[in-house]
PDB file of C-alpha atoms in Angstrom:
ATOM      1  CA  UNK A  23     -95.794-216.060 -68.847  1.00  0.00           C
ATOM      2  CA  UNK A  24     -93.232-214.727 -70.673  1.00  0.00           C
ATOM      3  CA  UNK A  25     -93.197-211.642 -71.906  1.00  0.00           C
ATOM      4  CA  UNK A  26     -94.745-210.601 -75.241  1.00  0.00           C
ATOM      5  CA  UNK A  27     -92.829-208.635 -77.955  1.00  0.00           C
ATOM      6  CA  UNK A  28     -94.241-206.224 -80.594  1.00  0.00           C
ATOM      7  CA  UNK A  29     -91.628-205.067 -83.386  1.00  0.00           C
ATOM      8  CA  UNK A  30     -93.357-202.316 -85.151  1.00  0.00           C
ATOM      9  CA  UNK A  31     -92.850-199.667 -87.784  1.00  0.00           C
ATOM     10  CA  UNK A  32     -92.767-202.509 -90.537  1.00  0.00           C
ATOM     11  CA  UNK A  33     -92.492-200.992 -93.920  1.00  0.00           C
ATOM     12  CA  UNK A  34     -90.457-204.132 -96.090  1.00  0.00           C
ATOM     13  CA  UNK A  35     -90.413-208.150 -96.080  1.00  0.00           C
ATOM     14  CA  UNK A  36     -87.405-208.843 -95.443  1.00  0.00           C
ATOM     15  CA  UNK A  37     -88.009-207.399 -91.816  1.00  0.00           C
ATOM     16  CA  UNK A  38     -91.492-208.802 -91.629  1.00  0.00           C
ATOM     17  CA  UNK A  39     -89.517-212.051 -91.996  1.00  0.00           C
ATOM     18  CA  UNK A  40     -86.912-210.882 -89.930  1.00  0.00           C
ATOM     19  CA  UNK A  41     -89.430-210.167 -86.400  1.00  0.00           C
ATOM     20  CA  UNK A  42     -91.620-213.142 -87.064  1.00  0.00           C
ATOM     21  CA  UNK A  43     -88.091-215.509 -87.067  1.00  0.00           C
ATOM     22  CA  UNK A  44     -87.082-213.792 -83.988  1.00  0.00           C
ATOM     23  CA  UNK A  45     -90.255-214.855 -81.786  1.00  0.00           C
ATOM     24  CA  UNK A  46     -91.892-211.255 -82.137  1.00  0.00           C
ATOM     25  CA  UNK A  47     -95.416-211.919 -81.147  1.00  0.00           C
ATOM     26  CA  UNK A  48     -97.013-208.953 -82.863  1.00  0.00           C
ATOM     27  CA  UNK A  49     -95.940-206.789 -86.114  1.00  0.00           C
ATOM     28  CA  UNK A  50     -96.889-203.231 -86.331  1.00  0.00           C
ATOM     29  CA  UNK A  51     -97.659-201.764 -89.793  1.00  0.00           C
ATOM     30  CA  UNK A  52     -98.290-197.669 -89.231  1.00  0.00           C
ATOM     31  CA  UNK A  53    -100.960-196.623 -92.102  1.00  0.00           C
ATOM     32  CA  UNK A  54    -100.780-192.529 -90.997  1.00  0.00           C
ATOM     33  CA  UNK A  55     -98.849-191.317 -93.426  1.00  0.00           C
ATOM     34  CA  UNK A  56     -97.246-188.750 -90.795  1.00  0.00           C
ATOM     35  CA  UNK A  57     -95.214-191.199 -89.949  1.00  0.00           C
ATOM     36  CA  UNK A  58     -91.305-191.824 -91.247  1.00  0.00           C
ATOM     37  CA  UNK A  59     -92.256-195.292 -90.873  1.00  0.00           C
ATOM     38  CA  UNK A  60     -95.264-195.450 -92.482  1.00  0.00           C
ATOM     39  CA  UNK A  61     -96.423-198.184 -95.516  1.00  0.00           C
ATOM     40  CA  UNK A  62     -99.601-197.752 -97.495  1.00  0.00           C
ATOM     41  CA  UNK A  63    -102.460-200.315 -97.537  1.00  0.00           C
ATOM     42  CA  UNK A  64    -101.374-201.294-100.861  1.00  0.00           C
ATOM     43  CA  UNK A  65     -98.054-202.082 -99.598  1.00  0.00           C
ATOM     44  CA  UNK A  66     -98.756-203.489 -96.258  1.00  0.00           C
ATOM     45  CA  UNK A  67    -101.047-205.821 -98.123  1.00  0.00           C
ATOM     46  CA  UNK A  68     -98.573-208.191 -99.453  1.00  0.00           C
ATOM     47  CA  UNK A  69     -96.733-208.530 -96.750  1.00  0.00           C
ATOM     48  CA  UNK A  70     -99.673-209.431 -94.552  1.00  0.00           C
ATOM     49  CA  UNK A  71    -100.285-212.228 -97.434  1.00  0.00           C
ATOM     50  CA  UNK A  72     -97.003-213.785 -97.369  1.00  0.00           C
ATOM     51  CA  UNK A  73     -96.817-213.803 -93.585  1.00  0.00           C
ATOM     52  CA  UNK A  74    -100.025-215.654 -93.246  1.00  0.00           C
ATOM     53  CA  UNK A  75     -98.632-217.871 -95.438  1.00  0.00           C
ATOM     54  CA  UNK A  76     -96.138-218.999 -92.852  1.00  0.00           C
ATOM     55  CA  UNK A  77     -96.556-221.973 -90.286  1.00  0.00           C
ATOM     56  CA  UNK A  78     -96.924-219.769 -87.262  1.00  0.00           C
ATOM     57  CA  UNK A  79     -97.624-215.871 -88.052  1.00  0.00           C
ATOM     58  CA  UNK A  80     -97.360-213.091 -85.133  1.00  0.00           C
ATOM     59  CA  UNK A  81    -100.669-210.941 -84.219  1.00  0.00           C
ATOM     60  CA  UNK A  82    -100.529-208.012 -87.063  1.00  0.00           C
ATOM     61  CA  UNK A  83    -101.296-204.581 -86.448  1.00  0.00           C
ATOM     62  CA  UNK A  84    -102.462-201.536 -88.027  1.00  0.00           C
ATOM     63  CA  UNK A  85    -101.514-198.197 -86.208  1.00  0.00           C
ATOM     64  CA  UNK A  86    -103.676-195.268 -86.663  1.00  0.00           C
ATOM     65  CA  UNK A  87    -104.104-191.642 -85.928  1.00  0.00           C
ATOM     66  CA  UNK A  88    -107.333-190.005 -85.514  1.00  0.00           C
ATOM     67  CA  UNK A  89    -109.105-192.018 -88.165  1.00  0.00           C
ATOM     68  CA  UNK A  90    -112.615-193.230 -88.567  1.00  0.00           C
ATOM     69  CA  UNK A  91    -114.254-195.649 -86.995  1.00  0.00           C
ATOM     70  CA  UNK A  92    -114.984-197.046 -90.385  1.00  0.00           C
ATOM     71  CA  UNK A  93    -112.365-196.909 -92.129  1.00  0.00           C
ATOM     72  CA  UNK A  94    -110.131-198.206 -89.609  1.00  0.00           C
ATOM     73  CA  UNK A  95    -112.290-201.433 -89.433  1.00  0.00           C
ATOM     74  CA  UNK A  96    -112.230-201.666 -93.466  1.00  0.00           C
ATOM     75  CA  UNK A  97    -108.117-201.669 -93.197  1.00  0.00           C
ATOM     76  CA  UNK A  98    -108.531-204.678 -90.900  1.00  0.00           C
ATOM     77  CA  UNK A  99    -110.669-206.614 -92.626  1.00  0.00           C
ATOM     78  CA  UNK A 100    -109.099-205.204 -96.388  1.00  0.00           C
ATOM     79  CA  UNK A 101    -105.705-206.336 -95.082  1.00  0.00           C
ATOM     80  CA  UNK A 102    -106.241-209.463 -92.960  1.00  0.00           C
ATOM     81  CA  UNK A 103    -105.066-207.421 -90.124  1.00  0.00           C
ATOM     82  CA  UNK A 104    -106.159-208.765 -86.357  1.00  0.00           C
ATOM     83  CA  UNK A 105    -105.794-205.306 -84.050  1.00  0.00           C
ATOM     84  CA  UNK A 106    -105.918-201.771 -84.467  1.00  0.00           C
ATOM     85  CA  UNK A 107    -104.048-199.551 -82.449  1.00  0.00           C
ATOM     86  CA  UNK A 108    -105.243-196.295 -81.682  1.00  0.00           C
ATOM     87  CA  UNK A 109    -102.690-193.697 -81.336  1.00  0.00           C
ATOM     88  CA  UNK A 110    -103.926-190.253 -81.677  1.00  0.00           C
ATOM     89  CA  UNK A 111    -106.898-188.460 -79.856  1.00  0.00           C
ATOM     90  CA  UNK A 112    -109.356-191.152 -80.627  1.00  0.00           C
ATOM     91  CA  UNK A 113    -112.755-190.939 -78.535  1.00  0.00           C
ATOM     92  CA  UNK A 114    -112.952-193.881 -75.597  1.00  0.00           C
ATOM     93  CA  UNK A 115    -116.086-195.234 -77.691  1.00  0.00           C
ATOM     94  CA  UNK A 116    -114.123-196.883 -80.604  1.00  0.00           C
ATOM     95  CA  UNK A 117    -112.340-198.863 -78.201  1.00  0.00           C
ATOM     96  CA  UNK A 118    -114.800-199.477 -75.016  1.00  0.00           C
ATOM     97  CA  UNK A 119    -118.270-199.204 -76.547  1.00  0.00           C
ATOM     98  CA  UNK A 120    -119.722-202.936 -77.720  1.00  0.00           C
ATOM     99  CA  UNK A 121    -121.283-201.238 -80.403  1.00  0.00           C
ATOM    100  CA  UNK A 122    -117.871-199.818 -81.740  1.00  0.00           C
ATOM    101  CA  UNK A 123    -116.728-201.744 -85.020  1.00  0.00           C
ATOM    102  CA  UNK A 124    -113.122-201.870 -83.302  1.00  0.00           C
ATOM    103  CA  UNK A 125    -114.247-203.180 -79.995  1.00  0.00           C
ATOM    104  CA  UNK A 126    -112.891-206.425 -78.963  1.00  0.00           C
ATOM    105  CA  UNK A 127    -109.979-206.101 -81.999  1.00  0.00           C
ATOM    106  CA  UNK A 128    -108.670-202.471 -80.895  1.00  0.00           C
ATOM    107  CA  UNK A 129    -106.621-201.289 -78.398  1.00  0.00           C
ATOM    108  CA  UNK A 130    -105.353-197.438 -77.619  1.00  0.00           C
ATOM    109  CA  UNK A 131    -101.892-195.847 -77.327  1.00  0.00           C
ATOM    110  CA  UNK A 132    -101.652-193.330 -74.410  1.00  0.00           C
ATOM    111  CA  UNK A 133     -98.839-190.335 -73.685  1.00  0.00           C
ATOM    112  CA  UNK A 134     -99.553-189.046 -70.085  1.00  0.00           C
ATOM    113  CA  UNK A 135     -97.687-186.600 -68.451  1.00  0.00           C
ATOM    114  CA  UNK A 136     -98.327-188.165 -65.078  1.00  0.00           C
ATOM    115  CA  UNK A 137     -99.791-190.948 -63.080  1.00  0.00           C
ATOM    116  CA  UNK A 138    -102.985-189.218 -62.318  1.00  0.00           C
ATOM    117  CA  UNK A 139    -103.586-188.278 -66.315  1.00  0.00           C
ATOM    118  CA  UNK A 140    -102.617-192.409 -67.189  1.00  0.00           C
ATOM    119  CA  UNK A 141    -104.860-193.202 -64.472  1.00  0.00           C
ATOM    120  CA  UNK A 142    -107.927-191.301 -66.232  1.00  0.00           C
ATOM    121  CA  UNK A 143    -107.152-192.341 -69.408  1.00  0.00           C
ATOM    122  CA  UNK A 144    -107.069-196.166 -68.702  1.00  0.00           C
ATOM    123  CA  UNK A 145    -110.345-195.516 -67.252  1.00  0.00           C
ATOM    124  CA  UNK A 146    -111.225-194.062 -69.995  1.00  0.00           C
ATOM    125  CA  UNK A 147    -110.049-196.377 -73.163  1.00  0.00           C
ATOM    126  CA  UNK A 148    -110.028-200.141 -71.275  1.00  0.00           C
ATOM    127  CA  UNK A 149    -112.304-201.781 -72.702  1.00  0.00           C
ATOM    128  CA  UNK A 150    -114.823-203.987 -70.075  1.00  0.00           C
ATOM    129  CA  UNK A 151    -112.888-207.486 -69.890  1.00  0.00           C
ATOM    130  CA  UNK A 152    -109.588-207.597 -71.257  1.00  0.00           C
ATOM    131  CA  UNK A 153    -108.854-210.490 -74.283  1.00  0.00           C
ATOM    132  CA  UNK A 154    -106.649-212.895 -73.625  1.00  0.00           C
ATOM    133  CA  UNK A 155    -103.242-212.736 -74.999  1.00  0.00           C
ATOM    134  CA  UNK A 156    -104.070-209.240 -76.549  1.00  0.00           C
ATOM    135  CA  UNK A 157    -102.821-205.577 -75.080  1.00  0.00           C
ATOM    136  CA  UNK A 158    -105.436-203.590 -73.370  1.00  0.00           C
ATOM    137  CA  UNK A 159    -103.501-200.724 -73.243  1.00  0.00           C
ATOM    138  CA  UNK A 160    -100.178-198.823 -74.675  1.00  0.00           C
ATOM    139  CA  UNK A 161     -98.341-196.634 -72.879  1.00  0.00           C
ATOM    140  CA  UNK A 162     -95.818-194.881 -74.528  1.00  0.00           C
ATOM    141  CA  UNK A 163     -93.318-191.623 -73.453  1.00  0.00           C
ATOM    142  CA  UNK A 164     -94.980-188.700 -73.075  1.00  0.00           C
ATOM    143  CA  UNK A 165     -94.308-186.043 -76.132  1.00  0.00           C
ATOM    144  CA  UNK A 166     -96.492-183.100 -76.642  1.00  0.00           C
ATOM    145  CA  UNK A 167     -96.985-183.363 -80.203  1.00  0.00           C
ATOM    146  CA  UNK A 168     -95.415-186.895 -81.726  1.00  0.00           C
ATOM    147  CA  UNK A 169     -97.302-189.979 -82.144  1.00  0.00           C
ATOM    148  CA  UNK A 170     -94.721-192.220 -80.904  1.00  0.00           C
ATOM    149  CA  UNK A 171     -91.327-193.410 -82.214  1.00  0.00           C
ATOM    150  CA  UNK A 172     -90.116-190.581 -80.581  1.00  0.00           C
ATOM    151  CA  UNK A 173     -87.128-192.979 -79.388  1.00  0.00           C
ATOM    152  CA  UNK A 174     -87.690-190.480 -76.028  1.00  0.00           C
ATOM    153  CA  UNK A 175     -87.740-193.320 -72.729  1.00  0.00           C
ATOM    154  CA  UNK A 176     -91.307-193.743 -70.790  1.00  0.00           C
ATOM    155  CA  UNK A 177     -91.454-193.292 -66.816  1.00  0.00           C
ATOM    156  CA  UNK A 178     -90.879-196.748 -66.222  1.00  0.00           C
ATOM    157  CA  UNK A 179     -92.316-196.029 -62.596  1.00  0.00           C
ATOM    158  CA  UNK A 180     -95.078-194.661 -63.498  1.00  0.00           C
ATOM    159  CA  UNK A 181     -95.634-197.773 -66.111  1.00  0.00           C
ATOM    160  CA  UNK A 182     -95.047-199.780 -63.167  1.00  0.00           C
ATOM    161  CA  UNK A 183     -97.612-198.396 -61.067  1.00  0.00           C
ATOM    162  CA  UNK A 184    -100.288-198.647 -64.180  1.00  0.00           C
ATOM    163  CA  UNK A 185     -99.212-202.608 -64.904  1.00  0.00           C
ATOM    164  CA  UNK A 186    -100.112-203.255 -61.197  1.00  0.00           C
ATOM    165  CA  UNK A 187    -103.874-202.303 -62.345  1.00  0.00           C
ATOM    166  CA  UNK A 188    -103.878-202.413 -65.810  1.00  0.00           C
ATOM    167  CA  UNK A 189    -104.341-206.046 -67.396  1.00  0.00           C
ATOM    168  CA  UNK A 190    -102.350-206.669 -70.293  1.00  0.00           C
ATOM    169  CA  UNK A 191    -100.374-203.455 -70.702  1.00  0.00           C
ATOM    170  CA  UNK A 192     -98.029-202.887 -73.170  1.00  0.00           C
ATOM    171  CA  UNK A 193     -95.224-200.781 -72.405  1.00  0.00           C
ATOM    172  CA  UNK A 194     -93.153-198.549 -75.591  1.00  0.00           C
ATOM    173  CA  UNK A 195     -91.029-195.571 -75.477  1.00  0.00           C
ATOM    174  CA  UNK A 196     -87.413-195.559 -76.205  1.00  0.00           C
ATOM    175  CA  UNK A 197     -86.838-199.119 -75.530  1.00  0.00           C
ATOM    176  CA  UNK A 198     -83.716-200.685 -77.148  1.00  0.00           C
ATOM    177  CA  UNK A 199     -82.101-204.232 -76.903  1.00  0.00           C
ATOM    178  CA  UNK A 200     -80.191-202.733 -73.888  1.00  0.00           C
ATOM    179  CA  UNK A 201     -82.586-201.479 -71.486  1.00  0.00           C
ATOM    180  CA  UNK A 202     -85.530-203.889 -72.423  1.00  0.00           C
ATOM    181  CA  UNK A 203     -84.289-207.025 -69.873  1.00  0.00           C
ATOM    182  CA  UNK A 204     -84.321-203.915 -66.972  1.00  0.00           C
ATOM    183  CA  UNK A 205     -87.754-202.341 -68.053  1.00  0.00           C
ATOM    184  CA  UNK A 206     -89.682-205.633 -68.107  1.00  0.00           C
ATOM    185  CA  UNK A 207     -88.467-206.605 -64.358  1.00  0.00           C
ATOM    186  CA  UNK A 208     -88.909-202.998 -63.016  1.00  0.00           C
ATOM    187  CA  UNK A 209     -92.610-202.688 -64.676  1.00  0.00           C
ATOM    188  CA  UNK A 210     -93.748-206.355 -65.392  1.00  0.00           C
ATOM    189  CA  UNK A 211     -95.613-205.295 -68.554  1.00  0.00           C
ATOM    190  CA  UNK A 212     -97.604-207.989 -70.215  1.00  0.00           C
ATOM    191  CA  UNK A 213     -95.764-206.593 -73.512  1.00  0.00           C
ATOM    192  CA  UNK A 214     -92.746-204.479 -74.969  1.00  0.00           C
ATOM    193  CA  UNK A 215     -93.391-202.374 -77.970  1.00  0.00           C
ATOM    194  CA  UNK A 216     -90.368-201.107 -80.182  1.00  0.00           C
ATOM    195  CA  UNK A 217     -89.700-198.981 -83.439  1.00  0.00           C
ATOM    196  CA  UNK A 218     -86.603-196.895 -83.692  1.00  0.00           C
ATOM    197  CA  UNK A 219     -84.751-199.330 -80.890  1.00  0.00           C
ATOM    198  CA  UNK A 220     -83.459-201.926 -83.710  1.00  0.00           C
ATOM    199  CA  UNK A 221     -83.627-199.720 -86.473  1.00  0.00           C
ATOM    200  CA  UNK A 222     -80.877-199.437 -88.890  1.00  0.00           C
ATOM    201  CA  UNK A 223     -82.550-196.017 -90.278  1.00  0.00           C
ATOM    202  CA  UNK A 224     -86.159-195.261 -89.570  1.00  0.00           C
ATOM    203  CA  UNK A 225     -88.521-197.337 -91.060  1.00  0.00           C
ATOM    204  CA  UNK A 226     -85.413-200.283 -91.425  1.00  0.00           C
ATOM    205  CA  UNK A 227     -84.746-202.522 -89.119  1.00  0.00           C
ATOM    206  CA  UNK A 228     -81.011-204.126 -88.308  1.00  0.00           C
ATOM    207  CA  UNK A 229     -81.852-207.254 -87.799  1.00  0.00           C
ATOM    208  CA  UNK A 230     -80.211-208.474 -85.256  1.00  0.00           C
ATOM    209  CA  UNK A 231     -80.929-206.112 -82.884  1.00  0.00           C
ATOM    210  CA  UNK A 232     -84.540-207.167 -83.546  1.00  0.00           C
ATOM    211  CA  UNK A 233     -83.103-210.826 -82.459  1.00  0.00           C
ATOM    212  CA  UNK A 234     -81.610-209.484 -79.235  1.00  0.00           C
ATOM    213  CA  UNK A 235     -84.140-207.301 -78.536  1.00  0.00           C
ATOM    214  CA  UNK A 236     -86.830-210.301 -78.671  1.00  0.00           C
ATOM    215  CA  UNK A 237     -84.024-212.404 -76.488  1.00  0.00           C
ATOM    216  CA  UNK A 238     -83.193-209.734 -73.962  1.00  0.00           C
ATOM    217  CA  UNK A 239     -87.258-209.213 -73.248  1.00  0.00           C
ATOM    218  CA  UNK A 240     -87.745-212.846 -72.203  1.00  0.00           C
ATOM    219  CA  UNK A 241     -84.692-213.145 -70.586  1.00  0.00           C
ATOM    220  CA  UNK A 242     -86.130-212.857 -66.940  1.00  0.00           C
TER     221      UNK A 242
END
């Protein structure tokens, strides 16, 4: 199976349009507003429209920090959104527990320092049977404070020990159309998650680094 691309960090149409031509499987749409790339609901909302609109649409995703339960399940059904990923200090519940409004449509974003902490925390936040052809897990490069799209590389080894027990993982961190083709056949992610690696200025993408980014990761 080839491997499965998530452009994220969408804020405009023209490179929602952009990623879904390209073959990106999954479009990211960050609703914290601590985010340079963030978009409202009310502007994510028309976008989401006009994609579904389209033949074929990628998965679409809402990115979240540290938000309810609740709320986070509104936004997905609100915006016609399919997953929510978790990217702060979420509890394991909202993603593992059947009785979580998120489970089976959620997945969460991890930062570990080391093999042992990714270890607990994919025992922690996998939820009991991985979906098919959905992310069970995001691992992303380690920052002590930032939420991602720190353009900062993950440990590729340690991503590569995780994919060998992990189902589905997603691998993000400083990933550009240069180094993707390398990380997918050192780590054999399920998925590659980018931001500022085809950005023309944060929260813009150039678009055709988003084409050779989506190339270069099925390339093997």
């Amino acid at each position: 199976m080839k491997t499965q691309v998530k452009i994220c960090g969408i804020t405009n149409l023209d490179d929602a349009l952009a990623a879904a031509d390209a073959g990106a499987d999954y479009l990211g749409f960050i609703l914290w507003p601590g985010s340079k790339r963030a978009i409202t609901p009310a502007g994510a909302k028309p976008l989401v429209a006009t994609l579904r609109r389209r033949a074929t649409c990628p998965l679409l995703v809402g990115v979240f920090v540290n938000e309810t339960a609740a709320t986070m399940a509104h936004l997905l059904d609100e915006l016609d959104l399919d997953l929510a990923q978790l990217s702060g200090e979420e509890p394991p519940a909202l993603v593992a527990d059947p009785g979580s409004p998120l489970y089976g449509r959620s997945y969460k974003g991890i930062r570990p320092a080391s093999l042992a902490e990714a270890e607990a925390e994919a025992e922690w936040y996998l939820p009991p049977e991985p979906v098919a052809g959905r992310p069970s897990l995001l691992l992303d490069a380690y920052h002590p404070t930032l939420r991602g799209g720190t353009g900062r590389r993950a440990d590729w080894e340690m991503a590569a020990r995780l994919a060998d027990t992990v189902a589905n993982l997603m691998l993000a961190g400083g990933l550009t159309p240069d180094n993707v083709a390398t990380a997918v056949s050192r780590v054999h992610p399920f998925a590659v998650d980018v931001a500022s690696g085809v950005e023309a200025a944060p929260g813009r993408k150039d678009h055709d680094l988003v084409r050779a980014f989506v190339a270069n990761a099925r390339s093997d």
